Coordinates of C-alpha atoms in Angstrom, one line a residue:
Chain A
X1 CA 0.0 0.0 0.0
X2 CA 1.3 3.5 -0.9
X3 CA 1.7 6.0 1.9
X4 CA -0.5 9.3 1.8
X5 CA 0.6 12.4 -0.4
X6 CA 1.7 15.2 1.4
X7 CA 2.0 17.4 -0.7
X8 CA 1.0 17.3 -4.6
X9 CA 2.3 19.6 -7.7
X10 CA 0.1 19.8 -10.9
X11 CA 1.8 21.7 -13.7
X12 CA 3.9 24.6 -11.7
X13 CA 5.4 26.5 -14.0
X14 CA 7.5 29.8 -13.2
X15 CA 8.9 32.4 -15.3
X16 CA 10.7 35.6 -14.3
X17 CA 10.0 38.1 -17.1
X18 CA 10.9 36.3 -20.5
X19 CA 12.5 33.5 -18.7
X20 CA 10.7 30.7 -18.2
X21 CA 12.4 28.6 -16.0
X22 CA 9.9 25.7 -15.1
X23 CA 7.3 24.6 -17.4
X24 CA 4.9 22.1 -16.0
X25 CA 6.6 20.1 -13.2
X26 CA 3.7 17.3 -11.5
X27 CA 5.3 15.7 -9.0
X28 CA 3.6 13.5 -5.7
X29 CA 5.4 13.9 -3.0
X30 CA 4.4 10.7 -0.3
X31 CA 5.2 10.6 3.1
X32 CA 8.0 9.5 4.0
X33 CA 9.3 9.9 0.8
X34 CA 12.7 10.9 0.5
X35 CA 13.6 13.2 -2.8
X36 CA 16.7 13.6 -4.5
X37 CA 16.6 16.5 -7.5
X38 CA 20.0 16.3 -9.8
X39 CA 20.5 18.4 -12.1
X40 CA 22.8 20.8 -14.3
X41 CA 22.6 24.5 -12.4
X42 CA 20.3 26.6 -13.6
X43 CA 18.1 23.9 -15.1
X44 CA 15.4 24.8 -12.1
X45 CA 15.9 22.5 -9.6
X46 CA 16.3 25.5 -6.8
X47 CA 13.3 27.5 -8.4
X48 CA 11.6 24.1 -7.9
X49 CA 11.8 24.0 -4.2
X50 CA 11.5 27.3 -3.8
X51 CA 7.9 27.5 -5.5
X52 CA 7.3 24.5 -3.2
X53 CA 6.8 26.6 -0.1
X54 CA 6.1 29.9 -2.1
X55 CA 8.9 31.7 -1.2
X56 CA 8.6 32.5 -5.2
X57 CA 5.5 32.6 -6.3
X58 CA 4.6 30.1 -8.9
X59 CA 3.0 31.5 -11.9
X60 CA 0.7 28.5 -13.1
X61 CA 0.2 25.3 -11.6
X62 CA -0.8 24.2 -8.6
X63 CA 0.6 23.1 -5.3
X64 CA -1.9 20.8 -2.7
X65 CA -0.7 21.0 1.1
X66 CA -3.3 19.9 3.6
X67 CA -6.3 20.1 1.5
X68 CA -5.5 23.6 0.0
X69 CA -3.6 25.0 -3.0
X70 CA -0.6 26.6 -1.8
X71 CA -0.6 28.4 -5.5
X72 CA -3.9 30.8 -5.0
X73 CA -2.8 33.7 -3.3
X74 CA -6.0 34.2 -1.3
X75 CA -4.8 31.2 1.2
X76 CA -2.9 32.1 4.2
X77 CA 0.8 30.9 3.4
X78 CA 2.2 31.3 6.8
X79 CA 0.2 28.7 8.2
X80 CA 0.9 26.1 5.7
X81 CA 4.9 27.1 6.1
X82 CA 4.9 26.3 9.8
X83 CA 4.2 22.6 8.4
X84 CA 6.9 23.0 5.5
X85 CA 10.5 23.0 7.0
X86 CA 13.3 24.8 4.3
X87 CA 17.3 24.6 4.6
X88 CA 19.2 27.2 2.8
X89 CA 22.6 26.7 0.8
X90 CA 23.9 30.2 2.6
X91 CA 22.2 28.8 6.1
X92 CA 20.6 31.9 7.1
X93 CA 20.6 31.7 10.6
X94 CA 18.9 34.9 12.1
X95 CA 22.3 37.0 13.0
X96 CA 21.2 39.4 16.1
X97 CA 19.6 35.9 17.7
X98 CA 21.5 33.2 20.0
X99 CA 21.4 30.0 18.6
X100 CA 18.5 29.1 20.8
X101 CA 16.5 32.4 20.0
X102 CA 16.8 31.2 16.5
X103 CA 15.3 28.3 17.1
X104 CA 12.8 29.1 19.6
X105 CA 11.9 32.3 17.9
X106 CA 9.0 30.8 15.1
X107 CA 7.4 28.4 17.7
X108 CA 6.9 31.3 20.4
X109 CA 5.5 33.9 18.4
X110 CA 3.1 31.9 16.5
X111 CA 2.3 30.2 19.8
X112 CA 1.5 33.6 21.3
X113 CA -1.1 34.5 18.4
X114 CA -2.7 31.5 19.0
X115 CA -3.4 32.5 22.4
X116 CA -3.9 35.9 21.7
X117 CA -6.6 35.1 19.0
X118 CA -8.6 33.0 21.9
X119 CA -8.3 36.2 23.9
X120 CA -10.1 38.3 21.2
X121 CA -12.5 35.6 20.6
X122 CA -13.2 35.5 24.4
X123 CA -13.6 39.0 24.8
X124 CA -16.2 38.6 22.1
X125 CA -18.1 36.4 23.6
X126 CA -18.2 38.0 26.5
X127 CA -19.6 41.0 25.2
X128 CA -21.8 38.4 23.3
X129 CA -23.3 36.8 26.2
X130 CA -24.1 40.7 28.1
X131 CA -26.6 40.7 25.8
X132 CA -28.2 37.6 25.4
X133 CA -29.9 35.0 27.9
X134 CA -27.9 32.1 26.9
X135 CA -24.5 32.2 27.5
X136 CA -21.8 31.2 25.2
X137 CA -18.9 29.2 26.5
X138 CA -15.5 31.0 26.7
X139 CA -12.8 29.0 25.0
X140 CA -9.8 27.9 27.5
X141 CA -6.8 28.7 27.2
X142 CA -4.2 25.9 28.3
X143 CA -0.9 27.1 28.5
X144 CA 0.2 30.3 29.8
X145 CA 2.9 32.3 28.1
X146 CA 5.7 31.7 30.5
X147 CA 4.7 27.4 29.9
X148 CA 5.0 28.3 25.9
X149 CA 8.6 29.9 26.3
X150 CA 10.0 27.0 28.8
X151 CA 8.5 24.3 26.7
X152 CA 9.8 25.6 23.1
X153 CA 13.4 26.6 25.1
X154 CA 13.3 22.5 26.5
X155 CA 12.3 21.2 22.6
X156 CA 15.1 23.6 21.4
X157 CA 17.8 22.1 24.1
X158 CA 16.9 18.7 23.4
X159 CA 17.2 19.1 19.7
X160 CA 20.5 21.1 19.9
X161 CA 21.6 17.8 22.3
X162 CA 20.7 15.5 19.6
X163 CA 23.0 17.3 17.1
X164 CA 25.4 17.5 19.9
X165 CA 25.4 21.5 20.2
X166 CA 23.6 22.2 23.4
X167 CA 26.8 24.5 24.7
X168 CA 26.2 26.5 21.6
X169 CA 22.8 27.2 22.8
X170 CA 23.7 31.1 24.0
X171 CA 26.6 31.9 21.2
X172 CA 25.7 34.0 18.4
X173 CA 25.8 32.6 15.0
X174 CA 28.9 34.6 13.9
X175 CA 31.0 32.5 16.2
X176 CA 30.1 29.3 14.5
X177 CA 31.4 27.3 11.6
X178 CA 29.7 26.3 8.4
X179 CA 29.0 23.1 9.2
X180 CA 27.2 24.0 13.0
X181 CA 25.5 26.6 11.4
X182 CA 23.5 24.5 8.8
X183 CA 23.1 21.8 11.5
X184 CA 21.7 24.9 13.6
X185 CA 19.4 25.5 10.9
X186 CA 17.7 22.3 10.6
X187 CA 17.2 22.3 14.4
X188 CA 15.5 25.8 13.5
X189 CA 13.3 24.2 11.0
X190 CA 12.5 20.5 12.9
X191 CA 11.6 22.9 15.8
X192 CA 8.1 23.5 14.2
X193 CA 7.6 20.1 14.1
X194 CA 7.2 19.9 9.9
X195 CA 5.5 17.5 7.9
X196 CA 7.8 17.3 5.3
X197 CA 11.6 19.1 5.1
X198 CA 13.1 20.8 2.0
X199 CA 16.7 21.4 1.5
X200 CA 18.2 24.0 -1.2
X201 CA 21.8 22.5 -1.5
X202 CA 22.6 22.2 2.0
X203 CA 26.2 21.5 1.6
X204 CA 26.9 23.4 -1.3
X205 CA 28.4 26.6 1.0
X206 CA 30.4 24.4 3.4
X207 CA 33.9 23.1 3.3
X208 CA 34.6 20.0 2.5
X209 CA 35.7 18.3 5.8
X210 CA 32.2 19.8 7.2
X211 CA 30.3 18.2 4.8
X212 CA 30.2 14.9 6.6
X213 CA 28.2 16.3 10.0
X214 CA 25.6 18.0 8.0
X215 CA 25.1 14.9 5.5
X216 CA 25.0 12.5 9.2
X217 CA 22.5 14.9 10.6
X218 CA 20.3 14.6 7.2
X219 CA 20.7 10.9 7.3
X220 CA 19.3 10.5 10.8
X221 CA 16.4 12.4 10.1
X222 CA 16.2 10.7 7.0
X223 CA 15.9 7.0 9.1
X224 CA 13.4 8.8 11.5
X225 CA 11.2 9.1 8.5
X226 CA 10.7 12.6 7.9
X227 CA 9.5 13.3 4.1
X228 CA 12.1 15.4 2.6
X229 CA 12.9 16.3 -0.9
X230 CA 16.2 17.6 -1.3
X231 CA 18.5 19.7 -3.8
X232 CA 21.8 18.5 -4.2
X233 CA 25.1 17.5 -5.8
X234 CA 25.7 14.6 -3.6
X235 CA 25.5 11.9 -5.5
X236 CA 26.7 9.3 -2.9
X237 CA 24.2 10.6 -0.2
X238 CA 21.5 10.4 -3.0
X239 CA 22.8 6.8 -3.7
X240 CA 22.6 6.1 0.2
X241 CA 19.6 7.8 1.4
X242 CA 16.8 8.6 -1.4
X243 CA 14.1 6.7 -2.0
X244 CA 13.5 8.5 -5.4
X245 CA 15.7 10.7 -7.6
X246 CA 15.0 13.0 -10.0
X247 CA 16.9 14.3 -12.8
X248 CA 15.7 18.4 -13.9
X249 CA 16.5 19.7 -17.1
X250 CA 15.0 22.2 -19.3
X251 CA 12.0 23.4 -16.5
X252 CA 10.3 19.9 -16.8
X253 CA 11.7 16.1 -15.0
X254 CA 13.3 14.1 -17.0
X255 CA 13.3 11.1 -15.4
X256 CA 12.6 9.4 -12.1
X257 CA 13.9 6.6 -10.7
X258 CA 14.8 4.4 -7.4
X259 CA 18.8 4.9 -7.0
X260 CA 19.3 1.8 -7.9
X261 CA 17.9 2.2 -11.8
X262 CA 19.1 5.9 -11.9
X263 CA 22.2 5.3 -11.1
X264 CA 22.8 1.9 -12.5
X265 CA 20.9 1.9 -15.8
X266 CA 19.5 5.9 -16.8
X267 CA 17.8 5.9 -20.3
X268 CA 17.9 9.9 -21.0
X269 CA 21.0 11.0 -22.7
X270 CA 21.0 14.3 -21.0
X271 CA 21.1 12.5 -18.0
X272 CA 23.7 9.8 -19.0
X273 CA 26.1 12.8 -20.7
X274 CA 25.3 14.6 -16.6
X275 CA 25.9 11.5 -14.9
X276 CA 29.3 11.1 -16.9
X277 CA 30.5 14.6 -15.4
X278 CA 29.6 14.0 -12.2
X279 CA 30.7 11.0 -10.9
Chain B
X1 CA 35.1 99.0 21.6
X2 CA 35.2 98.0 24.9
X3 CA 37.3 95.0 25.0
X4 CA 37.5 94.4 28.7
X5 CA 36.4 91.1 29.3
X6 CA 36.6 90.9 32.7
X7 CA 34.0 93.3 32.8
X8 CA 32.1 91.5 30.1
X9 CA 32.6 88.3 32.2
X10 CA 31.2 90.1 35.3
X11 CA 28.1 91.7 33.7
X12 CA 27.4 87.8 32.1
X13 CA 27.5 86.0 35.4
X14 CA 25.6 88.4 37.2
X15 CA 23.1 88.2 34.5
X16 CA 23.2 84.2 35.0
X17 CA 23.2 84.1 38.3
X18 CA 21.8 87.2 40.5
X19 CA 19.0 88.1 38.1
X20 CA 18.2 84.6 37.7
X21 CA 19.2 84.0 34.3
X22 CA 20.6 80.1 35.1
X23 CA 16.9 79.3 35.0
X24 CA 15.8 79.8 31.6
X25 CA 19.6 78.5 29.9
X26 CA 18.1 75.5 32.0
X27 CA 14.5 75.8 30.2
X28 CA 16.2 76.7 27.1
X29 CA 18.4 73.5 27.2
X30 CA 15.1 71.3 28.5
X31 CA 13.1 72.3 25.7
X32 CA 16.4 72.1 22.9
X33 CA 16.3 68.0 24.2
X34 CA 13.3 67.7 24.3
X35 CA 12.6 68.8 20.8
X36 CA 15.2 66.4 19.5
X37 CA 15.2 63.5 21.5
X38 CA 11.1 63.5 20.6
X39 CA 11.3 64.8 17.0
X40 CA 13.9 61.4 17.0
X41 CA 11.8 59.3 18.3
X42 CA 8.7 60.3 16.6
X43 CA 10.9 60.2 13.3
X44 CA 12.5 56.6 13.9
X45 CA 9.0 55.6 14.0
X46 CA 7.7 57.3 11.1
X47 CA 10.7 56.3 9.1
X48 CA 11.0 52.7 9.8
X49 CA 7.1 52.4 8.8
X50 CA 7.7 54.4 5.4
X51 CA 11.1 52.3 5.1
X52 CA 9.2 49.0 5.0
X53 CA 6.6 50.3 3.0
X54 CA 8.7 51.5 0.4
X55 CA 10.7 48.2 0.4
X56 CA 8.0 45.7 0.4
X57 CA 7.1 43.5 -2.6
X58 CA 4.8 45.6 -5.0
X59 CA 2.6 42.5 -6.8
X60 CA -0.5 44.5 -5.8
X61 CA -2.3 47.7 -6.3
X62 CA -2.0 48.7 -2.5
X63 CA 1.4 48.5 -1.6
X64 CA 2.4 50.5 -4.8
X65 CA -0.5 53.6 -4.1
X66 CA 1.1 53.6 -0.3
X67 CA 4.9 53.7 -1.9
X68 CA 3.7 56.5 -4.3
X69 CA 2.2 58.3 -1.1
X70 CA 5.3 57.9 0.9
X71 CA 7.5 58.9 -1.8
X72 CA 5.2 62.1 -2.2
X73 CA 5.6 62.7 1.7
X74 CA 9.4 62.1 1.7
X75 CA 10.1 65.0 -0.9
X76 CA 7.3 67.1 0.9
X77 CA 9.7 67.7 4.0
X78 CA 13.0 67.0 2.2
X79 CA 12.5 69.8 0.1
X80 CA 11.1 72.6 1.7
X81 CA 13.3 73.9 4.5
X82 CA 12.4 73.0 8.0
X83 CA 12.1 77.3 9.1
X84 CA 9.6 77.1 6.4
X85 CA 7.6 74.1 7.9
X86 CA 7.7 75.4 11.6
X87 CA 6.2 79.2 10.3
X88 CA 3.6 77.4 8.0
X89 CA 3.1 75.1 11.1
X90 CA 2.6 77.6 13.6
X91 CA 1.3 80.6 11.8
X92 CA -0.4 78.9 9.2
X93 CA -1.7 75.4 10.2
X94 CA -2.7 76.2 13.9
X95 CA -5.2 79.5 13.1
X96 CA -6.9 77.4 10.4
X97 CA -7.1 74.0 12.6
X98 CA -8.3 76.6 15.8
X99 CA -5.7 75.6 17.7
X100 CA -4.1 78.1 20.5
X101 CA -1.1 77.9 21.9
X102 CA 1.3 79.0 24.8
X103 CA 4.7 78.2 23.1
X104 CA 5.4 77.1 20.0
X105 CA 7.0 73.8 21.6
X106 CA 4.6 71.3 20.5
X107 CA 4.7 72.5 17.2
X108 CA 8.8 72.6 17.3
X109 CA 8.3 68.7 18.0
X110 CA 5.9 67.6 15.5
X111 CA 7.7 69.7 13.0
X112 CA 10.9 68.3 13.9
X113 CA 9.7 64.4 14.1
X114 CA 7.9 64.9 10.6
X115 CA 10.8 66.3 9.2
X116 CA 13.1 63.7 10.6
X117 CA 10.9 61.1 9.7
X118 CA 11.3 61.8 6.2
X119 CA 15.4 61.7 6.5
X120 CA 15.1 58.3 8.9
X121 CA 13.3 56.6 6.3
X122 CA 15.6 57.0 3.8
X123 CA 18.1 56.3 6.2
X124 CA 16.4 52.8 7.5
X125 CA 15.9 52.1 3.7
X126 CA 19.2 51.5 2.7
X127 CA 19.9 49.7 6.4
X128 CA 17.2 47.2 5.9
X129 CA 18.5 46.8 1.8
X130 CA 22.3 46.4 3.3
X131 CA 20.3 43.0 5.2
X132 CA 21.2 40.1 3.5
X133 CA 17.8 39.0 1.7
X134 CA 18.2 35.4 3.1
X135 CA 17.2 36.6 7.1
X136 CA 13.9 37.7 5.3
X137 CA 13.4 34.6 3.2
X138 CA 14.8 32.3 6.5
X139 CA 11.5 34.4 8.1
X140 CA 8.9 34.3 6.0
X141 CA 10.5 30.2 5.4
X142 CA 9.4 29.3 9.5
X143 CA 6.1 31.2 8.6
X144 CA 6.4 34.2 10.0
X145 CA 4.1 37.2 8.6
X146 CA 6.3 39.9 6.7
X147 CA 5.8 42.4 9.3
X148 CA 6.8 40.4 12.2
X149 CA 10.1 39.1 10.3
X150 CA 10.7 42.7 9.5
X151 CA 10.6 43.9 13.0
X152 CA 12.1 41.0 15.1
X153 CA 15.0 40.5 12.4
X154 CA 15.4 42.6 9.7
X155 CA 15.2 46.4 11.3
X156 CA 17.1 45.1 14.7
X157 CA 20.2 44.3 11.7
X158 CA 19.6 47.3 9.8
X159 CA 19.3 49.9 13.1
X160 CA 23.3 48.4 13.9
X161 CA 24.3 48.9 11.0
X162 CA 22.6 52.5 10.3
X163 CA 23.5 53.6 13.5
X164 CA 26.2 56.0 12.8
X165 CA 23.7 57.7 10.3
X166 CA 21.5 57.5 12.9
X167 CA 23.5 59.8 15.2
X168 CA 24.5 61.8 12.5
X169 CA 20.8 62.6 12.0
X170 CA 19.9 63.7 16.0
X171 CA 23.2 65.7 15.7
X172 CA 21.6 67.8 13.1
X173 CA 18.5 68.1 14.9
X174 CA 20.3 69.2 18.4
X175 CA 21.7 72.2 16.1
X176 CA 18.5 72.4 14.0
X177 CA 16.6 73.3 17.1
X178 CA 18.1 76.8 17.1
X179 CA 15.7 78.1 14.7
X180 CA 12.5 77.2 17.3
X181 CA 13.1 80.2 18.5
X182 CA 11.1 82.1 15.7
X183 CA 8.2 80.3 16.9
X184 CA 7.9 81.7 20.5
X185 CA 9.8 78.5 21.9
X186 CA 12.5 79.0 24.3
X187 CA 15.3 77.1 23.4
X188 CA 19.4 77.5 23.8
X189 CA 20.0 80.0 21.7
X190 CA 16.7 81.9 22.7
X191 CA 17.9 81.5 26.1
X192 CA 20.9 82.7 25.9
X193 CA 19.7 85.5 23.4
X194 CA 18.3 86.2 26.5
X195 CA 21.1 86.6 28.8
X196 CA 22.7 89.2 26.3
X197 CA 20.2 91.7 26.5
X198 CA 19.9 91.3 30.4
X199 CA 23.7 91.9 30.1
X200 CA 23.8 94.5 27.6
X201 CA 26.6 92.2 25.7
X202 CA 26.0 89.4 23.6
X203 CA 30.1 88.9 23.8
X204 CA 30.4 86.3 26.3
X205 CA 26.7 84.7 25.5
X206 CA 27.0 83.4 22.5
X207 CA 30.9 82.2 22.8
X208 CA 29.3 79.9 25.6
X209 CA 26.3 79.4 23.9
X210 CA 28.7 77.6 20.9
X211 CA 30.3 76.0 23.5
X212 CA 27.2 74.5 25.2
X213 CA 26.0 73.3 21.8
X214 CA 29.6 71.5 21.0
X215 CA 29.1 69.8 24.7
X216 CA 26.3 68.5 24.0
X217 CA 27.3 67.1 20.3
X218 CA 30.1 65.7 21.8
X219 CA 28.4 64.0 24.4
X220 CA 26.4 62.7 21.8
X221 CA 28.6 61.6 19.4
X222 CA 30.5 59.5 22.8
X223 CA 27.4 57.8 23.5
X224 CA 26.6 56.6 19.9
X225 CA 30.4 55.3 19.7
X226 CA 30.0 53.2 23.0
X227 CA 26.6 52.1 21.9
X228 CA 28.2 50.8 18.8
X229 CA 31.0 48.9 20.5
X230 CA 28.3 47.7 22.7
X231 CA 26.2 46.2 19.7
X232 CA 29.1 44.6 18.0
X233 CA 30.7 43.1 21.1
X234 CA 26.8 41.2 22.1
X235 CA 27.2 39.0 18.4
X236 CA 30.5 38.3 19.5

């Protein structure tokens, strides 16, 4: 039996001004899935993840995340991002935050709307039920803001122990290397407890020799079985790790394929002639 | 030409002190703070909100009529000159809007924050363009709205790094504040325009009135460097 799709794309395509740099990608993404892209650079493959979580806006196609299409611009994206974790090539770890700041930051805040929306809601009701016989009940609010900021600060610590960093938790990013920082960063993204990961070549800005902890750190999650689709020119960790890899060219896939076949036996030249570079 | 100065000295500090002068140099300098330190405040505000408006993505109809209006207001009060804005402000604006005042300070401060807001934001601008795009995208990427990224990671970066500017910019409204005086507000140089027609010289006066202005910028200019230091050494 096939797991469930998390997340669905029906002919994205993307152009900026005369350049049209994907033209009709579908793709279903499963859970658990775990996504390799290849390709040459600037055949789309970043583009392709980017769109994915609408950090650029797709201009045809669509994009289904938890029942809605993540492509209309009428539905609230920054909901649906909370559920879609992104690792960047250049890290982007939020500079004038500690390393637990950074990752406690997102959970906090949108933990404190929630409980500021109640609030309004409340105070609506109350005013509500002045005036009318029958009185509404009041929604409860469980947690109190103090309870929100020690439970996302204990998530953050036992994440940063996992990727063994929990004496970085008060040092600014500036102070770290390559390699902690992207680790950093998928701590940052995990914290929101995501339904499926995305990484835009993740070791792409590191140095060699820190290439390895970020790749074990990926790996782990990878066996945890977190859906992730990833960007990347790692073609041993895409041999080790995906479940299905994806060749880009041109705006469209090429060809898709278990590791095994991709690697072992591709059919399109493109991809035999990339192949042939690569490895 | 009556180049004693002793005497000129004498006639000064018996002006300051035994006719009470020392009071309104205090007023004076009160109100020359207060006028900048608000008009500041009231501009950081102002500016940061026009900054971010005038940076944010422009797919719609909205955002682009507000970055028109913004524009309009920025080159509204950067290109008159600020003597003109307070005498429209207080000769002009308050008879038509009803309103009478005692002093012309509240006017001095709006004046001053409008005017500063329109310098700030430009200011801001390029701090928050000199942020590397990927805190924004690493934002909006943990789904956080555009505003709350803005304000909890982008402007904290861009105020560190615009903070020279930034005292550059409440320097020139300390100095600035000497022209409040044409609009019945008692400020430095009002006070101590004072104090040379109590003393019948305006010799000694206005020598310490320079100096009290250049204490104060330096002062100033001390605090901004040690804030700096301060900033940089918390990342480190």
């Amino acid at each position: 039996m096939e797991n469930k799709v998390v997340l669905s794309v029906q002919k994205l395509s993307k152009h900026f001004g005369d350049n049209q740099v994907l033209k009709g990608v579908n793709l279903d993404i499963r859970q658990g899935d775990k996504i390799v892209i290849v390709g040459a650079s600037g055949c789309g493959k970043s583009t392709f993840l980017r769109c994915l979580n609408c950090l650029e806006d797709p201009t045809g196609g669509h994009i289904y995340f938890d029942g809605e299409d993540l492509a209309d611009m009428k539905v609230d994206i920054n909901v649906h991002r909370q559920k879609i974790g992104m690792v960047f090539q250049n890290f982007n770890l939020f500079n004038n935050l500690t390393v637990l700041q950074n990752v406690t930051l997102a959970p906090i805040i949108i933990a404190k709307k929630k409980i500021r929306k109640i609030k309004t809601k409340n105070f609506l009701t109350k005013i509500g039920n002045f005036f009318t016989r029958e009185k509404a009940p009041l929604l409860e609010i469980n947690q109190t803001i103090e309870e929100i900021k020690a439970q996302a600060n204990a998530k953050a610590m036992e994440l940063l122990k996992k990727i063994g960093l929990e004496e970085k938790a008060n040092a600014y990013p500036s102070t770290l290397s390559g390699g902690q920082k992207q680790r950093i960063a998928i701590v940052r993204a995990l914290a929101m407890e995501p339904e499926i990961m995305l990484f835009d070549e993740p070791t792409s800005a590191l140095d060699p020799e820190m290439v390895g902890e970020v790749l074990n750190v990926m790996t782990d999650l990878a066996k945890s079985g977190m859906t992730m689709v990833i960007v990347t020119h790692e073609m041993g960790f895409a041999k080790n790790v995906a479940n299905r890899v994806l060749f880009m060219d041109e705006g469209v896939i090429k060809e898709e394929a278990s590791p095994e076949e991709f690697f072992g036996n591709p059919k399109n030249e493109r991809l035999k002639d990339f192949l042939s570079k690569v490895l | 030409m009556n180049n004693d100065y002793g005497l000129l000295w004498e006639k000064f500090t018996s002006a300051l002190i035994d006719k009470n002068g020392y009071k309104i140099v205090l007023e004076g300098l009160l109100n020359t703070l207060q006028i900048a330190v608000i008009g500041l405040l009231i501009g950081i505000i102002i500016g940061t909100i026009i900054a971010i408006i005038r940076v944010m993505p422009k797919y719609k109809v909205f955002p682009r009529i507000l970055d028109k209006i913004c524009g309009c207001y920025v080159e509204l009060f950067r290109g008159t000159p600020m003597m003109v804005q307070l005498l429209i402000g207080y000769n002009v604006l308050l008879p038509i809007l009803g309103i009478s005042v005692d002093s012309g300070l509240p006017v001095a401060i709006v004046v001053f924050g409008l005017n500063s807001s329109a310098y700030v934001s430009e200011i801001m601008r390029s701090g928050i363009q000199s942020v590397d795009a990927g805190q924004l995208e690493a934002g909006r990427a943990v789904g956080l709205s555009y505003w709350t990224t803005m304000f909890r990671i982008v402007i904290p970066q861009a105020i560190k790094n615009i903070l020279p500017t930034l005292g550059n910019e409440f320097i020139v409204l300390v100095k600035e504040t000497s022209i409040t005086g044409y609009v019945a507000t008692i400020d430095l140089t009002r006070a101590f325009t004072k104090l040379g027609s109590d003393s019948m010289s305006y010799v000694i006066p206005y020598l310490m009135l320079g100096v009290a202005y250049l204490i104060i910028v330096l002062l100033i200019s001390w605090s901004v460097r040690t804030l700096e230091k301060k900033l940089k050494k918390s990342e480190r």
